[in-house]
Amino acid sequence: MTIDEVEALIKTKTRNKVRIHRREERVGDSVAFLSYSIDDKNQMTIWHTEVPPSLQHMGIGGKLVEEAVQLVSRDSSRLRIVCPFAKEYLARHPSSRNVTPLLLKP
């Protein structure tokens, strides 16, 4: 998915009630990103992580998830994860999810 497609999906799902943020990692012309929102109750939702094929298997997706978890920890927020990649990454790296209370959504 493109950044614009992800943001349109988030806007639809949240009825435009949240501000959309993203973390990016650029390598040459390629951009990997993680899109998230923070609601009025200070809950971060990780919606989508996208890593182009040319950047896969380099740890970039995991780095983006780690950065988002660090933001949650720093801001004493709660974390809701919709993104399958982020859920799987945190399941494989339990030390990352001990940083903050998680609310995993199926």
PDB file of C-alpha atoms in Angstrom:
ATOM      1  CA  MET A   1       0.000   0.000   0.000  1.00  0.00           C
ATOM      2  CA  THR A   2       1.102   3.549  -0.577  1.00  0.00           C
ATOM      3  CA  ILE A   3       1.283   6.166   2.160  1.00  0.00           C
ATOM      4  CA  ASP A   4      -1.803   7.883   0.709  1.00  0.00           C
ATOM      5  CA  GLU A   5      -3.787   4.624   0.612  1.00  0.00           C
ATOM      6  CA  VAL A   6      -2.918   3.861   4.239  1.00  0.00           C
ATOM      7  CA  GLU A   7      -3.874   7.356   5.376  1.00  0.00           C
ATOM      8  CA  ALA A   8      -7.198   7.154   3.506  1.00  0.00           C
ATOM      9  CA  LEU A   9      -7.928   3.816   5.214  1.00  0.00           C
ATOM     10  CA  ILE A  10      -7.101   5.220   8.655  1.00  0.00           C
ATOM     11  CA  LYS A  11      -9.317   8.241   8.048  1.00  0.00           C
ATOM     12  CA  THR A  12     -12.181   5.950   7.049  1.00  0.00           C
ATOM     13  CA  LYS A  13     -11.728   3.647  10.051  1.00  0.00           C
ATOM     14  CA  THR A  14     -11.476   6.503  12.555  1.00  0.00           C
ATOM     15  CA  ARG A  15     -13.975   8.861  10.901  1.00  0.00           C
ATOM     16  CA  ASN A  16     -11.236  11.511  10.770  1.00  0.00           C
ATOM     17  CA  LYS A  17     -11.106  11.686  14.588  1.00  0.00           C
ATOM     18  CA  VAL A  18      -7.351  11.178  14.940  1.00  0.00           C
ATOM     19  CA  ARG A  19      -4.199  12.755  13.648  1.00  0.00           C
ATOM     20  CA  ILE A  20      -2.147  10.406  11.493  1.00  0.00           C
ATOM     21  CA  HIS A  21       1.607  10.123  12.051  1.00  0.00           C
ATOM     22  CA  ARG A  22       4.306   7.997  10.500  1.00  0.00           C
ATOM     23  CA  ARG A  23       7.883   6.917  10.983  1.00  0.00           C
ATOM     24  CA  GLU A  24       9.960   6.584   7.816  1.00  0.00           C
ATOM     25  CA  GLU A  25      13.228   5.014   6.795  1.00  0.00           C
ATOM     26  CA  ARG A  26      14.613   6.105   3.423  1.00  0.00           C
ATOM     27  CA  VAL A  27      17.273   4.201   1.520  1.00  0.00           C
ATOM     28  CA  GLY A  28      17.977   5.697  -1.889  1.00  0.00           C
ATOM     29  CA  ASP A  29      14.637   6.162  -3.635  1.00  0.00           C
ATOM     30  CA  SER A  30      12.861   3.573  -1.471  1.00  0.00           C
ATOM     31  CA  VAL A  31      10.814   4.459   1.608  1.00  0.00           C
ATOM     32  CA  ALA A  32       9.682   2.089   4.356  1.00  0.00           C
ATOM     33  CA  PHE A  33       7.081   3.460   6.744  1.00  0.00           C
ATOM     34  CA  LEU A  34       4.942   2.722   9.778  1.00  0.00           C
ATOM     35  CA  SER A  35       1.648   4.620  10.085  1.00  0.00           C
ATOM     36  CA  TYR A  36       0.061   5.255  13.459  1.00  0.00           C
ATOM     37  CA  SER A  37      -2.440   7.509  15.171  1.00  0.00           C
ATOM     38  CA  ILE A  38      -2.823   8.870  18.683  1.00  0.00           C
ATOM     39  CA  ASP A  39      -6.323   9.461  19.977  1.00  0.00           C
ATOM     40  CA  ASP A  40      -7.657  11.884  22.572  1.00  0.00           C
ATOM     41  CA  LYS A  41      -7.110   9.268  25.317  1.00  0.00           C
ATOM     42  CA  ASN A  42      -3.388   9.152  24.497  1.00  0.00           C
ATOM     43  CA  GLN A  43      -3.631   5.704  22.920  1.00  0.00           C
ATOM     44  CA  MET A  44      -1.376   4.981  19.963  1.00  0.00           C
ATOM     45  CA  THR A  45      -2.681   2.659  17.266  1.00  0.00           C
ATOM     46  CA  ILE A  46      -0.168   1.109  14.880  1.00  0.00           C
ATOM     47  CA  TRP A  47      -2.126   0.678  11.655  1.00  0.00           C
ATOM     48  CA  HIS A  48       0.319  -0.441   8.999  1.00  0.00           C
ATOM     49  CA  THR A  49       3.980  -1.128   8.326  1.00  0.00           C
ATOM     50  CA  GLU A  50       5.148  -1.106   4.711  1.00  0.00           C
ATOM     51  CA  VAL A  51       8.621  -2.145   3.583  1.00  0.00           C
ATOM     52  CA  PRO A  52       9.305  -2.235  -0.169  1.00  0.00           C
ATOM     53  CA  PRO A  53      10.826  -5.471  -1.509  1.00  0.00           C
ATOM     54  CA  SER A  54      14.215  -3.823  -2.050  1.00  0.00           C
ATOM     55  CA  LEU A  55      14.446  -3.058   1.700  1.00  0.00           C
ATOM     56  CA  GLN A  56      13.030  -6.278   3.117  1.00  0.00           C
ATOM     57  CA  HIS A  57      15.087  -8.595   5.348  1.00  0.00           C
ATOM     58  CA  MET A  58      17.277  -5.713   6.517  1.00  0.00           C
ATOM     59  CA  GLY A  59      15.581  -5.167   9.891  1.00  0.00           C
ATOM     60  CA  ILE A  60      13.975  -1.903   8.829  1.00  0.00           C
ATOM     61  CA  GLY A  61      10.394  -2.948   9.623  1.00  0.00           C
ATOM     62  CA  GLY A  62      11.432  -4.070  13.098  1.00  0.00           C
ATOM     63  CA  LYS A  63      13.314  -0.823  13.643  1.00  0.00           C
ATOM     64  CA  LEU A  64      10.166   1.159  12.794  1.00  0.00           C
ATOM     65  CA  VAL A  65       8.103  -0.910  15.258  1.00  0.00           C
ATOM     66  CA  GLU A  66      10.762  -0.433  17.963  1.00  0.00           C
ATOM     67  CA  GLU A  67      10.713   3.337  17.404  1.00  0.00           C
ATOM     68  CA  ALA A  68       6.921   3.405  17.772  1.00  0.00           C
ATOM     69  CA  VAL A  69       7.078   1.366  20.994  1.00  0.00           C
ATOM     70  CA  GLN A  70       9.721   3.744  22.358  1.00  0.00           C
ATOM     71  CA  LEU A  71       7.410   6.700  21.616  1.00  0.00           C
ATOM     72  CA  VAL A  72       4.612   5.002  23.531  1.00  0.00           C
ATOM     73  CA  SER A  73       6.910   4.336  26.464  1.00  0.00           C
ATOM     74  CA  ARG A  74       8.271   7.882  26.491  1.00  0.00           C
ATOM     75  CA  ASP A  75       4.791   9.409  26.426  1.00  0.00           C
ATOM     76  CA  SER A  76       3.275   6.913  28.900  1.00  0.00           C
ATOM     77  CA  SER A  77       0.678   5.955  26.320  1.00  0.00           C
ATOM     78  CA  ARG A  78      -1.188   2.719  25.696  1.00  0.00           C
ATOM     79  CA  LEU A  79      -0.598   0.804  22.499  1.00  0.00           C
ATOM     80  CA  ARG A  80      -3.171  -0.806  20.239  1.00  0.00           C
ATOM     81  CA  ILE A  81      -1.827  -2.824  17.327  1.00  0.00           C
ATOM     82  CA  VAL A  82      -3.834  -3.471  14.189  1.00  0.00           C
ATOM     83  CA  CYS A  83      -0.837  -4.110  11.899  1.00  0.00           C
ATOM     84  CA  PRO A  84      -0.104  -7.857  11.488  1.00  0.00           C
ATOM     85  CA  PHE A  85       3.628  -7.256  11.015  1.00  0.00           C
ATOM     86  CA  ALA A  86       3.922  -5.227  14.225  1.00  0.00           C
ATOM     87  CA  LYS A  87       1.976  -7.890  16.165  1.00  0.00           C
ATOM     88  CA  GLU A  88       4.223 -10.641  14.840  1.00  0.00           C
ATOM     89  CA  TYR A  89       7.391  -8.642  15.473  1.00  0.00           C
ATOM     90  CA  LEU A  90       6.452  -7.949  19.098  1.00  0.00           C
ATOM     91  CA  ALA A  91       5.472 -11.595  19.604  1.00  0.00           C
ATOM     92  CA  ARG A  92       8.973 -12.605  18.435  1.00  0.00           C
ATOM     93  CA  HIS A  93      10.673  -9.903  20.538  1.00  0.00           C
ATOM     94  CA  PRO A  94       8.980 -10.054  23.955  1.00  0.00           C
ATOM     95  CA  SER A  95      11.433  -7.624  25.557  1.00  0.00           C
ATOM     96  CA  SER A  96      10.046  -4.880  23.307  1.00  0.00           C
ATOM     97  CA  ARG A  97       6.487  -5.290  24.462  1.00  0.00           C
ATOM     98  CA  ASN A  98       7.410  -5.190  28.147  1.00  0.00           C
ATOM     99  CA  VAL A  99       8.108  -1.491  27.785  1.00  0.00           C
ATOM    100  CA  THR A 100       4.468  -0.420  27.793  1.00  0.00           C
ATOM    101  CA  PRO A 101       0.984  -1.817  28.409  1.00  0.00           C
ATOM    102  CA  LEU A 102      -0.311  -3.255  25.162  1.00  0.00           C
ATOM    103  CA  LEU A 103      -3.821  -3.611  23.909  1.00  0.00           C
ATOM    104  CA  LEU A 104      -3.702  -6.019  20.984  1.00  0.00           C
ATOM    105  CA  LYS A 105      -6.651  -5.941  18.636  1.00  0.00           C
ATOM    106  CA  PRO A 106      -7.327  -8.988  16.458  1.00  0.00           C
TER     107      PRO A 106
END
